[in-house]
Amino acid sequence: MRMAELSSVSGVPVATIKYYLREGLLQPGERTSPNQARYGEAHVRRLKLVRALIDVGGLSIAAVQETLGAIDDQVSTHSALGFAQKGIAMPDVAVDEETRAWALSRFEGVAKEQGWDLCTDDPAIEVLISVMGAFRDLGHENLLDGLPQYASASRQIAEQDLASLAGMKSVEQIVESAAVGTVLGDTLLMALRRIAQQEVSHRVYGD
Amino acid sequence: MRMAELSSVSGVPVATIKYYLREGLLQPGERTSPNQARYGEAHVRRLKLVRALIDVGGLSIAAVQETLGAIDDQVSTHSALGFAQKGIAMPDVAVDEETRAWALSRFEGVAKEQGWDLCTDDPAIEVLISVMGAFRDLGHENLLDGLPQYASASRQIAEQDLASLAGMKSVEQIVESAAVGTVLGDTLLMALRRIAQQEVSHRVYGD
């Protein structure tokens, strides 16, 4: 199909499609003349994925590029999960050494209970340290009393995440599922947490 | 203290403080002359909170305004949790009636198992429906097989969220904790999910 048809089938405006092509979010079509190209089902599918990562997952163009890069590189399942953390907007709060040591020591105790063998160059640990530092800095250190419960619930979520991938056959399917499941899954889990908070709050405090 | 000192104590540049004053994110100082004002500890504290919501929580200025509005209005604990869902970037994906009915019916079964009495005008349910629709539209409907596990883990998280508030005495403290705990807590939980995924993945797939 031509660009105009790709636009009407996918619901994405032509100008946006051209922008995605320039940014490398969409693979080029097959050239049929110097200024025309033909697009196929793979383009429709990729456009849907890009829209979902941006609109539903809330990713930036740069984060979408990284996510698609991981899918296109057909990295291993273990690495596919690894890249997905790039989808977290990294807090740009400077954490001093004292805060860092305090947060790490506190989290290591929790991780040990979960049987986790922490990889200290994991960017997600940096994010965790920043949030822990922010809680303390704002005088809400008590919110960290729930860290063991949060870690335990997160482990259950992660086990389900991995179980969903286990039945898949092609590497492409596994990698795309890991990306979509992690990025869009974050939004799903935020929504479920809000719904559950309302339910628990209603039970505890009534109206 | 004067504006310059407020800036050096909080680490927030003067131009940024002036911007926050214009946007209503920071309460005005006490006027001491037509073009000078005096600021106090409450201003330092509020500036820290605004920076944390933006830098660590990833909130937009508009979302920070809503969050602070809820804190300043001293709404009830039940409502304090309610407003916090505004922190979710709402997906702007149009969901058709068929998708909506399918998602709602599927989620209602899960909610029933959890003993939840859904309030259908909850904006978080709209977000959930959008994500469910996106999973299906992208051919990853199987990722929803874990919905009961995700709901159960989210309930455990929500119960911990509420337990953290239970010991607090002042309404102000409860409301600020609910806001900080929900918004920054989302980032904390995203980080914990990534860490747990790495651990589970390492156990299942090795390197």
Coordinates of C-alpha atoms in Angstrom, one line a residue:
Chain A
M1 CA 0.0 0.0 0.0
R2 CA 1.0 3.7 -0.5
M3 CA 1.7 6.1 2.3
A4 CA -1.9 7.6 2.1
E5 CA -3.4 4.1 2.6
L6 CA -1.0 3.3 5.4
S7 CA -2.2 6.5 7.1
S8 CA -5.9 5.6 6.7
V9 CA -5.5 2.0 7.7
S10 CA -3.4 2.8 10.8
G11 CA -5.2 6.1 11.7
V12 CA -1.8 7.8 12.0
P13 CA -1.6 11.1 10.0
V14 CA 0.9 11.2 7.0
A15 CA 3.0 13.9 8.6
T16 CA 3.4 11.8 11.8
I17 CA 4.3 8.7 9.7
K18 CA 7.0 10.8 7.9
Y19 CA 8.3 12.0 11.3
Y20 CA 8.5 8.4 12.5
L21 CA 10.4 7.4 9.3
R22 CA 12.9 10.2 9.9
E23 CA 13.4 9.2 13.5
G24 CA 13.8 5.6 12.6
L25 CA 10.7 4.4 14.5
L26 CA 9.3 2.9 11.3
Q27 CA 11.3 0.9 8.8
P28 CA 11.4 2.4 5.3
G29 CA 9.0 1.1 2.7
E30 CA 10.0 -0.7 -0.5
R31 CA 11.0 2.0 -3.0
T32 CA 8.9 1.8 -6.2
S33 CA 10.0 5.1 -7.7
P34 CA 12.4 7.9 -6.5
N35 CA 9.6 9.5 -4.4
Q36 CA 7.2 6.6 -3.8
A37 CA 7.4 3.6 -1.6
R38 CA 5.2 0.6 -0.8
Y39 CA 4.3 -0.4 2.7
G40 CA 2.9 -3.7 4.1
E41 CA 1.3 -5.3 7.1
A42 CA 4.6 -5.1 9.1
H43 CA 4.4 -1.3 8.8
V44 CA 0.8 -1.2 10.1
R45 CA 1.8 -3.4 13.0
R46 CA 4.8 -1.3 13.9
L47 CA 2.8 1.9 13.7
K48 CA 0.3 0.5 16.2
L49 CA 3.1 -0.5 18.5
V50 CA 4.7 2.9 18.3
R51 CA 1.4 4.6 19.0
A52 CA 0.7 2.3 22.0
L53 CA 4.2 2.9 23.5
I54 CA 3.7 6.7 23.2
D55 CA 0.0 7.1 24.0
V56 CA -0.6 4.3 26.5
G57 CA 2.9 3.7 27.8
G58 CA 3.7 7.4 28.0
L59 CA 7.2 6.8 26.5
S60 CA 9.3 9.6 24.9
I61 CA 10.5 9.3 21.3
A62 CA 14.0 8.4 22.6
A63 CA 12.6 5.7 24.9
V64 CA 10.5 4.3 22.0
Q65 CA 13.7 4.1 19.9
E66 CA 15.5 2.1 22.6
T67 CA 12.5 -0.2 23.0
L68 CA 12.3 -0.8 19.3
G69 CA 16.0 -1.3 19.1
A70 CA 15.8 -4.1 21.6
I71 CA 13.0 -5.7 19.6
D72 CA 14.8 -5.4 16.3
D73 CA 18.1 -6.7 17.8
Q74 CA 16.3 -9.8 18.9
V75 CA 18.2 -9.8 22.1
S76 CA 17.9 -12.7 24.5
T77 CA 14.8 -12.9 26.8
H78 CA 17.0 -12.1 29.8
S79 CA 18.4 -8.9 28.1
A80 CA 14.9 -8.0 26.7
L81 CA 13.8 -7.6 30.2
G82 CA 16.9 -5.6 31.0
F83 CA 16.5 -2.9 28.4
A84 CA 12.9 -2.3 29.4
Q85 CA 14.0 -0.4 32.5
K86 CA 15.0 2.4 30.2
G87 CA 11.3 3.1 30.0
I88 CA 11.5 4.6 33.5
A89 CA 12.0 8.3 33.4
M90 CA 15.2 8.5 35.4
P91 CA 15.0 10.9 38.3
D92 CA 17.7 13.6 37.9
V93 CA 18.1 14.2 41.6
A94 CA 21.6 14.2 42.8
V95 CA 22.0 11.6 45.6
D96 CA 24.9 12.2 48.0
E97 CA 27.2 9.3 49.2
E98 CA 25.7 9.2 52.7
T99 CA 22.1 8.9 51.3
R100 CA 23.3 6.3 48.8
A101 CA 25.0 4.1 51.4
W102 CA 21.9 4.4 53.7
A103 CA 19.4 3.5 51.0
L104 CA 21.6 0.6 49.7
S105 CA 22.1 -0.8 53.1
R106 CA 18.4 -0.6 53.9
F107 CA 17.4 -2.2 50.6
E108 CA 20.0 -5.0 50.8
G109 CA 18.3 -6.3 54.0
V110 CA 15.0 -6.4 52.1
A111 CA 16.6 -8.0 49.0
K112 CA 18.3 -10.7 51.2
E113 CA 14.9 -11.7 52.6
Q114 CA 13.6 -12.1 49.0
G115 CA 16.7 -14.2 48.1
W116 CA 17.9 -11.6 45.6
D117 CA 21.5 -11.4 44.6
L118 CA 21.7 -7.7 43.7
C119 CA 23.6 -6.5 40.6
T120 CA 24.7 -3.1 41.8
D121 CA 25.1 -1.6 38.3
D122 CA 21.4 -2.2 37.6
P123 CA 20.0 1.3 36.7
A124 CA 16.7 0.3 38.4
I125 CA 18.7 0.3 41.7
E126 CA 19.8 3.9 41.1
V127 CA 16.1 4.8 40.6
L128 CA 15.2 3.0 43.8
I129 CA 17.9 4.8 45.7
S130 CA 16.7 8.2 44.4
V131 CA 13.1 7.6 45.5
M132 CA 14.2 6.3 48.9
G133 CA 16.4 9.5 49.3
A134 CA 13.4 11.6 48.3
F135 CA 11.1 10.0 50.9
R136 CA 13.7 10.6 53.6
D137 CA 14.4 14.1 52.5
L138 CA 10.7 15.0 52.5
G139 CA 10.3 13.6 56.0
H140 CA 8.3 10.5 54.9
E141 CA 10.9 7.9 55.7
N142 CA 8.1 5.9 57.4
L143 CA 6.7 5.1 54.0
L144 CA 9.7 2.8 53.6
D145 CA 8.5 0.6 56.4
G146 CA 6.5 -1.2 53.7
L147 CA 9.5 -1.9 51.5
P148 CA 9.5 -5.7 52.3
Q149 CA 5.8 -5.9 51.4
Y150 CA 6.4 -3.9 48.2
A151 CA 9.3 -6.1 47.3
S152 CA 7.3 -9.2 47.9
A153 CA 4.4 -8.0 45.7
S154 CA 6.9 -6.9 43.0
R155 CA 8.3 -10.4 43.0
Q156 CA 4.9 -11.9 42.4
I157 CA 4.4 -9.4 39.5
A158 CA 7.7 -10.3 38.0
E159 CA 7.0 -14.0 38.3
Q160 CA 3.8 -13.5 36.4
D161 CA 5.7 -11.3 33.8
L162 CA 8.1 -14.2 33.2
A163 CA 5.4 -16.8 33.2
S164 CA 3.6 -14.9 30.4
L165 CA 6.7 -15.2 28.2
A166 CA 7.4 -18.8 28.9
G167 CA 4.8 -20.2 26.5
M168 CA 6.1 -18.2 23.5
K169 CA 7.9 -19.8 20.6
S170 CA 9.6 -17.2 18.5
V171 CA 12.3 -14.9 19.9
E172 CA 10.6 -11.9 18.2
Q173 CA 7.4 -12.7 20.0
I174 CA 9.2 -13.0 23.4
V175 CA 11.1 -9.8 22.9
E176 CA 8.1 -7.7 21.8
S177 CA 6.0 -9.2 24.6
A178 CA 8.6 -8.3 27.2
A179 CA 8.7 -4.7 25.9
V180 CA 5.0 -4.2 25.6
G181 CA 4.3 -6.1 28.8
T182 CA 6.8 -4.1 30.8
V183 CA 6.1 -0.6 29.4
L184 CA 2.3 -0.9 29.1
G185 CA 2.2 -3.2 32.1
D186 CA 3.5 -0.3 34.2
T187 CA 0.5 1.7 33.3
L188 CA -1.8 -1.3 33.9
L189 CA -0.2 -1.8 37.4
M190 CA -0.5 1.9 38.2
A191 CA -4.2 1.7 37.4
L192 CA -4.7 -1.5 39.4
R193 CA -3.0 0.1 42.4
R194 CA -5.4 3.1 42.3
I195 CA -8.4 0.8 42.0
A196 CA -7.2 -1.3 44.9
Q197 CA -6.4 1.8 47.0
Q198 CA -10.0 3.0 46.5
E199 CA -11.3 -0.5 47.5
V200 CA -9.1 -0.8 50.6
S201 CA -9.7 2.8 51.6
H202 CA -13.4 2.4 51.3
R203 CA -13.3 -0.7 53.5
V204 CA -11.1 1.0 56.1
Y205 CA -12.4 4.6 56.1
G206 CA -15.9 4.3 54.5
D207 CA -16.9 7.5 52.7
Chain B
M1 CA 14.8 34.7 54.6
R2 CA 15.0 36.6 51.3
M3 CA 14.5 35.0 47.8
A4 CA 18.3 34.6 47.3
E5 CA 18.7 32.7 50.6
L6 CA 15.6 30.5 49.8
S7 CA 17.3 29.7 46.6
S8 CA 20.6 28.7 48.2
V9 CA 19.0 26.8 51.0
S10 CA 16.7 24.8 48.7
G11 CA 19.1 24.5 45.8
V12 CA 16.4 25.7 43.4
P13 CA 17.4 28.6 41.1
V14 CA 15.8 32.0 41.7
A15 CA 14.2 32.0 38.2
T16 CA 12.6 28.6 38.9
I17 CA 11.3 29.8 42.3
K18 CA 9.7 32.8 40.5
Y19 CA 8.2 30.5 37.9
Y20 CA 6.7 28.3 40.7
L21 CA 5.3 31.4 42.4
R22 CA 3.6 32.5 39.2
E23 CA 2.2 29.0 38.7
G24 CA 0.9 28.9 42.2
L25 CA 3.1 25.9 43.2
L26 CA 4.6 27.9 46.0
Q27 CA 2.7 30.1 48.4
P28 CA 3.7 33.8 48.2
G29 CA 6.1 35.1 50.8
E30 CA 5.3 37.7 53.4
R31 CA 5.6 41.2 51.8
T32 CA 8.2 43.4 53.5
S33 CA 8.3 46.1 50.8
P34 CA 6.7 46.6 47.4
N35 CA 9.3 44.4 45.7
Q36 CA 10.6 42.2 48.5
A37 CA 9.2 39.3 50.5
R38 CA 10.3 37.1 53.3
Y39 CA 10.2 33.3 53.1
G40 CA 10.2 30.7 55.8
E41 CA 10.7 27.0 56.5
A42 CA 7.3 26.2 55.0
H43 CA 8.6 27.5 51.7
V44 CA 11.8 25.4 51.8
R45 CA 9.7 22.3 52.6
R46 CA 7.2 23.0 49.8
L47 CA 10.0 23.6 47.3
K48 CA 11.5 20.2 48.2
L49 CA 8.2 18.6 47.7
V50 CA 7.6 20.3 44.3
R51 CA 11.1 19.2 43.1
A52 CA 10.5 15.6 44.2
L53 CA 7.2 15.4 42.5
I54 CA 8.7 16.7 39.3
D55 CA 12.2 15.1 39.3
V56 CA 11.4 11.8 41.1
G57 CA 7.7 11.4 40.4
G58 CA 8.0 12.6 36.8
L59 CA 4.8 14.7 37.2
S60 CA 3.9 17.6 34.9
I61 CA 3.4 21.1 36.3
A62 CA -0.4 20.6 35.9
A63 CA -0.2 17.3 37.8
V64 CA 1.8 19.0 40.6
Q65 CA -0.8 21.7 40.8
E66 CA -3.5 19.1 41.3
T67 CA -1.5 17.2 43.9
L68 CA -0.7 20.3 45.9
G69 CA -4.3 21.4 45.6
A70 CA -5.4 18.2 47.3
I71 CA -2.8 18.7 50.0
D72 CA -3.8 22.3 50.6
D73 CA -7.5 21.5 50.6
Q74 CA -6.9 19.0 53.4
V75 CA -9.3 16.5 51.8
S76 CA -10.2 13.3 53.6
T77 CA -7.9 10.3 53.6
H78 CA -10.3 8.5 51.3
S79 CA -10.4 11.4 48.8
A80 CA -6.6 12.0 49.2
L81 CA -6.1 8.6 47.6
G82 CA -8.7 9.4 45.0
F83 CA -7.0 12.5 43.6
A84 CA -3.6 10.8 43.4
Q85 CA -4.7 8.9 40.3
K86 CA -4.5 12.2 38.4
G87 CA -0.8 11.5 38.5
I88 CA -1.2 8.8 35.9
A89 CA -0.7 10.2 32.4
M90 CA -4.0 9.4 30.9
P91 CA -3.7 7.5 27.6
D92 CA -5.4 9.4 24.8
V93 CA -6.3 6.3 22.9
A94 CA -9.9 6.2 21.8
V95 CA -11.5 2.9 23.0
D96 CA -14.5 1.8 21.0
E97 CA -17.6 0.4 22.7
E98 CA -16.9 -3.2 21.8
T99 CA -13.4 -3.0 23.3
R100 CA -14.8 -1.2 26.3
A101 CA -17.4 -3.9 27.0
W102 CA -14.9 -6.7 26.4
A103 CA -12.3 -5.2 28.8
L104 CA -14.9 -4.3 31.5
S105 CA -16.5 -7.7 31.4
R106 CA -13.1 -9.4 31.7
F107 CA -11.9 -7.2 34.5
E108 CA -15.2 -7.5 36.4
G109 CA -14.5 -11.2 36.8
V110 CA -11.1 -10.5 38.3
A111 CA -12.5 -7.8 40.5
K112 CA -15.2 -10.1 41.8
E113 CA -12.5 -12.7 42.9
Q114 CA -10.8 -9.9 44.8
G115 CA -14.1 -8.9 46.4
W116 CA -14.0 -5.5 44.8
D117 CA -17.1 -3.5 44.3
L118 CA -16.1 -1.4 41.2
C119 CA -17.0 2.2 41.0
T120 CA -17.4 2.6 37.2
D121 CA -16.7 6.3 37.1
D122 CA -13.2 5.8 38.5
P123 CA -10.7 7.3 36.0
A124 CA -8.3 4.5 36.9
I125 CA -10.7 2.0 35.3
E126 CA -10.6 4.0 32.1
V127 CA -6.8 3.8 32.1
L128 CA -7.1 0.0 32.7
I129 CA -9.5 -0.4 29.8
S130 CA -7.2 1.5 27.5
V131 CA -4.2 -0.7 28.4
M132 CA -6.3 -3.9 28.0
G133 CA -7.5 -2.6 24.6
A134 CA -3.9 -1.9 23.5
F135 CA -2.7 -5.3 24.6
R136 CA -5.4 -6.9 22.5
D137 CA -5.0 -4.6 19.5
L138 CA -1.2 -5.4 19.5
G139 CA -1.8 -9.1 19.5
H140 CA -0.6 -9.6 23.1
E141 CA -4.0 -10.4 24.7
N142 CA -2.2 -13.4 26.4
L143 CA -0.5 -10.9 28.6
L144 CA -3.8 -10.4 30.3
D145 CA -3.8 -14.0 31.6
G146 CA -1.9 -12.7 34.5
L147 CA -4.6 -10.1 35.4
P148 CA -5.7 -12.0 38.6
Q149 CA -2.1 -12.2 39.8
Y150 CA -1.5 -8.5 39.0
A151 CA -4.8 -7.6 40.8
S152 CA -3.8 -9.7 43.9
A153 CA -0.3 -8.1 44.0
S154 CA -1.8 -4.7 43.6
R155 CA -4.2 -5.3 46.5
Q156 CA -1.2 -6.2 48.7
I157 CA 0.5 -3.0 47.7
A158 CA -2.7 -0.9 48.4
E159 CA -3.1 -2.6 51.8
Q160 CA 0.5 -1.5 52.7
D161 CA -0.2 2.0 51.3
L162 CA -3.1 2.4 53.6
A163 CA -1.3 0.8 56.6
S164 CA 1.4 3.4 56.3
L165 CA -1.2 6.2 56.7
A166 CA -3.0 4.6 59.6
G167 CA -0.5 5.6 62.2
M168 CA -0.5 9.3 61.3
K169 CA -2.1 11.9 63.5
S170 CA -2.6 15.2 61.5
V171 CA -4.8 15.4 58.4
E172 CA -2.0 17.4 56.7
Q173 CA 0.5 14.6 57.3
I174 CA -1.9 11.9 56.0
V175 CA -2.8 13.9 52.9
E176 CA 0.9 14.7 52.0
S177 CA 1.9 11.1 52.7
A178 CA -0.8 9.8 50.5
A179 CA 0.3 12.1 47.6
V180 CA 4.0 11.5 48.0
G181 CA 3.5 7.8 48.7
T182 CA 1.4 7.3 45.6
V183 CA 3.3 9.4 43.1
L184 CA 6.8 8.7 44.2
G185 CA 5.7 5.2 45.2
D186 CA 4.8 4.5 41.5
T187 CA 8.4 5.1 40.6
L188 CA 9.6 3.0 43.5
L189 CA 7.4 0.1 42.4
M190 CA 8.5 0.4 38.8
A191 CA 12.1 0.1 40.0
L192 CA 11.3 -2.9 42.2
R193 CA 9.5 -4.6 39.4
R194 CA 12.6 -4.2 37.1
I195 CA 14.9 -5.5 39.9
A196 CA 12.6 -8.5 40.6
Q197 CA 12.3 -9.2 36.8
Q198 CA 16.1 -9.4 36.6
E199 CA 16.2 -11.7 39.6
V200 CA 13.5 -14.1 38.4
S201 CA 14.8 -14.0 34.8
H202 CA 18.3 -14.8 36.0
R203 CA 16.9 -17.8 37.9
V204 CA 14.8 -19.0 35.0
Y205 CA 17.0 -18.3 32.0
G206 CA 20.5 -17.8 33.5
D207 CA 22.7 -15.6 31.5

